[in-house]
Coordinates of C-alpha atoms in Angstrom, one line a residue:
M153 CA 26.8 62.3 -32.0
S154 CA 23.7 63.1 -30.1
V155 CA 20.9 61.5 -31.6
P156 CA 17.9 61.3 -32.7
L157 CA 18.6 63.4 -35.4
P158 CA 16.2 65.9 -36.9
G159 CA 13.4 64.1 -38.5
P160 CA 11.1 61.1 -38.4
L161 CA 13.7 57.7 -37.0
H162 CA 12.5 56.1 -40.4
S163 CA 14.3 59.2 -42.4
H164 CA 18.0 58.2 -40.0
A165 CA 19.6 55.4 -42.4
E166 CA 21.6 56.9 -44.1
K167 CA 22.3 60.2 -42.1
L168 CA 23.9 57.4 -39.8
S169 CA 25.6 56.4 -42.2
E170 CA 27.2 59.8 -43.6
L171 CA 28.3 60.7 -39.6
A172 CA 30.4 57.1 -39.8
D173 CA 31.5 58.2 -43.1
M174 CA 33.0 62.0 -41.4
G175 CA 34.6 60.2 -38.7
Y176 CA 31.9 59.9 -35.7
T177 CA 32.6 56.9 -33.7
D178 CA 29.0 56.8 -31.4
I179 CA 25.8 58.5 -31.4
W180 CA 24.3 58.5 -27.4
S181 CA 20.6 59.5 -27.0
A182 CA 19.4 60.8 -24.1
E183 CA 15.7 60.0 -22.8
A184 CA 13.4 63.2 -21.7
D185 CA 10.0 63.9 -23.6
G186 CA 10.7 63.0 -26.6
A187 CA 11.8 59.6 -28.4
D188 CA 12.7 57.0 -25.7
A189 CA 16.5 56.2 -25.5
F190 CA 16.5 52.8 -26.8
T191 CA 14.4 52.6 -30.0
P192 CA 17.4 55.6 -32.2
L193 CA 19.8 52.7 -30.8
A194 CA 18.0 50.0 -32.1
L195 CA 17.5 51.2 -35.9
A196 CA 21.3 52.1 -35.6
A197 CA 22.6 48.6 -34.7
A198 CA 20.8 47.2 -37.5
W199 CA 21.4 50.4 -39.7
E200 CA 25.1 51.2 -39.6
P201 CA 27.6 49.0 -37.3
R202 CA 30.1 51.5 -37.5
L203 CA 28.7 53.6 -35.0
R204 CA 29.4 52.5 -31.2
L205 CA 26.0 52.9 -29.7
G206 CA 25.5 54.6 -25.9
T207 CA 22.4 56.0 -23.5
A208 CA 23.2 59.6 -21.7
I209 CA 21.3 58.8 -19.8
V210 CA 18.3 56.8 -19.2
P211 CA 16.7 57.5 -15.8
A212 CA 17.0 55.4 -13.2
Y213 CA 13.3 56.0 -11.8
T214 CA 11.5 55.8 -14.9
R215 CA 11.6 51.8 -15.4
S216 CA 10.9 48.8 -13.2
P217 CA 14.1 47.3 -12.4
A218 CA 14.0 44.2 -14.4
C219 CA 12.3 45.5 -17.3
F220 CA 14.9 47.7 -17.4
V221 CA 18.2 45.1 -17.6
Q222 CA 15.7 43.7 -20.7
S223 CA 16.1 46.8 -22.1
V224 CA 19.8 46.6 -21.4
A225 CA 20.8 43.3 -22.7
S226 CA 18.4 43.4 -25.6
L227 CA 20.8 46.2 -27.0
A228 CA 23.7 44.8 -26.0
D229 CA 22.7 41.7 -27.8
A230 CA 21.8 43.6 -31.3
A231 CA 25.5 45.4 -30.8
P232 CA 28.1 42.8 -29.2
G233 CA 30.7 45.0 -27.9
R234 CA 29.3 48.2 -29.3
F235 CA 26.6 49.5 -26.3
A236 CA 27.2 51.2 -23.3
I237 CA 24.3 51.6 -21.0
G238 CA 24.5 55.4 -18.8
I239 CA 22.3 55.6 -15.9
G240 CA 21.5 58.8 -14.1
S241 CA 19.4 60.1 -11.8
S242 CA 17.4 62.4 -14.2
S243 CA 16.1 65.2 -12.3
N244 CA 12.7 66.3 -10.2
V245 CA 10.9 67.6 -13.4
I246 CA 11.6 64.4 -15.4
V247 CA 10.8 62.4 -12.8
E248 CA 8.1 63.3 -10.4
R249 CA 6.3 66.6 -12.2
W250 CA 6.5 63.7 -15.9
N251 CA 6.2 61.1 -15.1
G252 CA 4.8 60.9 -11.6
V253 CA 7.1 59.1 -10.1
P254 CA 9.2 60.2 -6.6
F255 CA 12.2 62.0 -6.2
E256 CA 13.9 60.2 -3.4
E257 CA 17.3 59.6 -2.5
P258 CA 18.9 59.8 -6.0
Y259 CA 22.2 59.0 -5.2
K260 CA 20.6 55.3 -3.8
K261 CA 18.5 55.3 -6.4
V262 CA 21.0 55.3 -9.4
R263 CA 23.6 53.0 -6.7
D264 CA 21.0 50.1 -6.6
V265 CA 20.1 50.3 -10.3
V266 CA 23.9 50.3 -11.1
R267 CA 24.4 47.1 -8.8
F268 CA 20.7 45.2 -10.3
I269 CA 21.6 45.2 -13.9
K270 CA 25.5 44.2 -13.1
D271 CA 24.0 41.3 -10.7
A272 CA 21.2 40.3 -13.6
L273 CA 24.0 40.3 -16.4
E274 CA 25.9 37.6 -14.3
G275 CA 22.9 35.5 -14.7
E276 CA 22.2 34.6 -11.6
K277 CA 18.6 34.2 -10.0
I278 CA 18.6 37.5 -8.2
K279 CA 16.9 37.2 -4.8
K280 CA 17.8 40.7 -2.8
S281 CA 17.3 43.1 -1.2
Y282 CA 18.9 46.4 -2.1
D283 CA 18.0 49.4 -0.4
T284 CA 15.8 51.3 -2.6
F285 CA 13.9 47.9 -3.9
E286 CA 13.5 44.3 -3.3
I287 CA 14.2 41.6 -6.3
N288 CA 13.0 38.2 -5.4
G289 CA 13.7 35.2 -8.2
F290 CA 14.0 37.0 -11.4
R291 CA 17.1 35.8 -14.0
L292 CA 17.6 37.1 -17.0
A293 CA 16.9 34.8 -19.7
I294 CA 19.3 36.7 -22.2
Q295 CA 22.8 37.2 -21.9
P296 CA 25.0 39.5 -24.4
E297 CA 28.1 37.5 -25.8
H298 CA 29.4 41.3 -24.3
K299 CA 28.6 43.0 -21.2
P300 CA 27.4 46.6 -21.6
P301 CA 29.7 49.0 -19.7
V302 CA 27.8 50.8 -17.1
L303 CA 28.8 54.2 -17.3
V304 CA 26.9 56.9 -14.2
A305 CA 25.5 60.1 -15.0
A306 CA 27.6 62.5 -12.4
L307 CA 27.3 66.3 -11.2
R308 CA 29.1 66.1 -7.9
E309 CA 31.2 64.0 -5.2
G310 CA 28.7 61.6 -4.7
M311 CA 28.2 60.5 -8.3
L312 CA 31.3 60.8 -10.0
R313 CA 32.8 58.2 -7.2
L314 CA 29.9 56.3 -8.0
A315 CA 31.1 56.5 -11.2
G316 CA 34.4 55.9 -10.5
R317 CA 34.1 53.0 -7.9
E318 CA 31.2 51.2 -9.0
G319 CA 30.4 52.4 -12.6
D320 CA 32.8 51.6 -15.6
G321 CA 33.1 55.8 -16.2
A322 CA 31.1 59.0 -16.2
I323 CA 28.8 60.8 -17.8
I324 CA 29.0 64.9 -17.9
N325 CA 26.8 67.5 -18.9
W326 CA 26.4 71.0 -18.8
L327 CA 29.7 72.1 -17.8
S328 CA 33.2 73.5 -19.1
A329 CA 35.8 72.8 -20.3
D330 CA 37.6 74.0 -17.4
D331 CA 34.9 72.6 -14.9
V332 CA 36.5 68.8 -16.8
A333 CA 39.6 69.2 -14.9
K334 CA 37.6 69.4 -11.9
V335 CA 35.7 66.5 -11.9
V336 CA 37.8 63.8 -13.7
P337 CA 40.5 63.6 -10.9
I338 CA 37.3 62.6 -8.2
V339 CA 36.1 59.8 -10.7
T340 CA 40.1 58.5 -10.9
D341 CA 40.7 58.8 -7.4
A342 CA 37.5 56.8 -6.8
A343 CA 39.1 54.1 -9.4
G344 CA 41.7 54.1 -7.3
G345 CA 43.4 55.4 -10.4
D346 CA 42.1 53.3 -13.1
D347 CA 41.1 54.7 -16.3
R348 CA 37.2 54.9 -16.9
E349 CA 35.5 56.4 -19.6
I350 CA 34.8 59.9 -19.4
V351 CA 31.8 60.6 -21.3
A352 CA 30.8 64.7 -21.9
R353 CA 27.4 66.0 -24.0
I354 CA 28.8 69.0 -25.3
F355 CA 26.5 71.4 -26.5
C356 CA 27.4 73.5 -30.0
C357 CA 26.5 76.4 -31.8
P358 CA 28.6 76.8 -34.7
S359 CA 27.7 80.5 -35.8
E360 CA 29.5 83.9 -35.2
N361 CA 26.4 85.3 -35.0
T362 CA 27.1 85.9 -31.3
E363 CA 24.1 88.0 -29.7
V364 CA 22.0 85.9 -31.6
V365 CA 23.3 83.3 -29.7
R366 CA 23.9 84.0 -26.6
A367 CA 20.9 85.3 -26.2
A368 CA 19.3 82.1 -27.6
A369 CA 21.6 80.2 -25.3
K370 CA 19.9 82.1 -22.1
F371 CA 17.0 80.4 -22.4
A372 CA 18.3 77.0 -22.0
I373 CA 20.8 77.9 -19.3
A374 CA 18.0 79.7 -17.2
A375 CA 15.9 76.3 -17.9
Y376 CA 18.5 73.8 -16.8
L377 CA 20.5 75.5 -13.8
N378 CA 17.7 76.5 -12.1
V379 CA 16.6 73.0 -11.9
P380 CA 17.7 72.6 -8.3
V381 CA 20.6 69.2 -9.1
Y382 CA 22.0 71.6 -11.7
A383 CA 21.8 74.6 -9.5
A384 CA 23.4 72.8 -6.8
F385 CA 26.4 71.4 -9.3
H386 CA 27.0 75.4 -10.6
D387 CA 27.6 76.4 -6.8
W388 CA 29.1 73.3 -6.3
L389 CA 31.8 74.1 -9.3
G390 CA 31.8 77.5 -7.7
R391 CA 29.8 80.2 -9.8
G392 CA 27.5 80.4 -7.6
E393 CA 28.0 84.4 -7.3
E394 CA 27.4 84.8 -11.5
L395 CA 24.5 82.6 -11.3
Q396 CA 22.5 84.3 -8.1
G397 CA 21.0 87.0 -9.6
M398 CA 18.7 84.5 -12.6
W399 CA 18.3 82.2 -9.3
D400 CA 16.9 85.1 -7.7
A401 CA 14.5 86.6 -10.0
W402 CA 13.6 82.9 -11.5
K403 CA 12.7 83.0 -7.9
A404 CA 10.9 85.4 -7.7
G405 CA 9.1 84.3 -10.8
D406 CA 10.7 87.5 -13.4
R407 CA 11.9 85.0 -15.6
K408 CA 12.8 88.5 -18.2
A409 CA 15.0 89.2 -15.3
A410 CA 16.2 86.0 -15.1
L411 CA 17.3 85.5 -18.7
A412 CA 19.3 89.7 -18.4
E413 CA 21.0 88.5 -15.4
I414 CA 23.2 85.4 -17.1
P415 CA 26.7 86.7 -17.8
D416 CA 27.7 86.7 -21.2
S417 CA 30.8 84.9 -19.9
V418 CA 29.0 81.6 -18.7
V419 CA 27.4 81.5 -21.7
D420 CA 30.7 81.0 -23.5
E421 CA 31.8 78.6 -21.1
L422 CA 28.9 76.5 -21.2
I423 CA 27.9 76.6 -24.8
V424 CA 30.6 76.1 -28.0
H425 CA 30.1 78.3 -30.4
G426 CA 32.2 81.0 -32.9
S427 CA 33.4 79.4 -36.2
P428 CA 33.6 76.4 -36.5
E429 CA 37.2 76.2 -36.2
A430 CA 36.8 77.8 -33.1
C431 CA 34.3 75.0 -32.3
R432 CA 36.5 72.5 -32.9
A433 CA 39.7 74.1 -31.0
Q434 CA 37.1 74.4 -27.9
I435 CA 36.1 71.0 -28.1
Q436 CA 39.8 69.5 -28.0
S437 CA 40.1 71.5 -24.6
Y438 CA 37.5 69.2 -23.4
F439 CA 39.1 66.2 -24.1
D440 CA 42.9 68.2 -23.2
N441 CA 41.4 68.3 -19.6
G442 CA 40.2 64.5 -19.5
V443 CA 37.2 64.0 -21.4
T444 CA 37.7 60.4 -23.8
T445 CA 34.2 60.7 -25.1
S446 CA 32.3 62.7 -26.8
S447 CA 28.2 63.3 -27.7
L448 CA 27.8 66.5 -29.4
S449 CA 24.7 68.2 -29.2
I450 CA 24.2 70.7 -32.1
L451 CA 21.7 73.2 -30.7
P452 CA 19.4 75.9 -32.8
L453 CA 20.2 78.7 -31.0
D454 CA 20.7 80.0 -34.7
P455 CA 17.7 80.1 -36.8
D456 CA 20.0 80.5 -39.5
L457 CA 22.3 77.2 -39.0
D458 CA 22.1 74.3 -40.9
H459 CA 22.3 71.6 -38.5
W460 CA 23.6 68.8 -41.0
Q461 CA 26.0 71.4 -42.4
A462 CA 26.7 72.4 -38.8
V463 CA 27.2 68.1 -38.0
R464 CA 29.9 68.1 -41.2
D465 CA 31.6 71.5 -40.1
L466 CA 32.5 70.0 -36.7
A467 CA 33.0 66.6 -37.9
P468 CA 36.1 64.8 -37.1
N469 CA 37.6 64.6 -40.8
A470 CA 36.3 68.3 -41.4
G471 CA 39.9 69.2 -39.4

């Protein structure tokens, strides 16, 4: 399940225990314009020891390398053996517009942060020039009992190969179950055939109010798939022809026309919706195609949807 859950962070202890009771095994945080990625997990580490914790994702740009690895080591030390760090480039919107950091050489930046974190977790003093930054004499003073897996958020082939070659797995996002079958073999091939964790954030709205859900989902799709990195991703996946009308209208400044250009078929591929039974079947298809870990993100696309009932309806123990 994706966190934070609805409501203030201090109110989540009982809900996290309920998640574990319902059969959820993991919680995965994100970081954009709400809670930071680490605080919800730190609280969960203390409140509910049955849950595995992960970030999906922390942007590589928005923390200095030494500060970044201190947060990683601290959480790994707080939740030994049940924390995974997910790192990604994020987007030009979050990095550049919101944080004032140039969004340059994203592949190299993510690769360098992955390498630095792995180097720092070895406990040696680091005096090294990476392509995008230089570290002169840093030694991580806290050494967790269990080194956390380092996962790479990946869209296209370069990052997918980095995830398999230098990471412990990949985090994938905004793709259909069928798309999974295209991206997973790239990770596995780069890993030399070794197993890698594949974490997928899956957007869900268990509601049979189909037209309302589709209409609201188009706002979410337009907000993401017009961001350059996601537009390139879906063009690479083969949706260029289906999405070209949306892209053209968006660039022309006609947001209403852009929404109207999004085909219902694209919504149905990227957003899991329908009855709880239909949703669970569609989620299973992600696993059938190579996902090993899901992070369900329940979207309030139907104003009548009860979030916590949706959590119960999609729970592993519900079926």
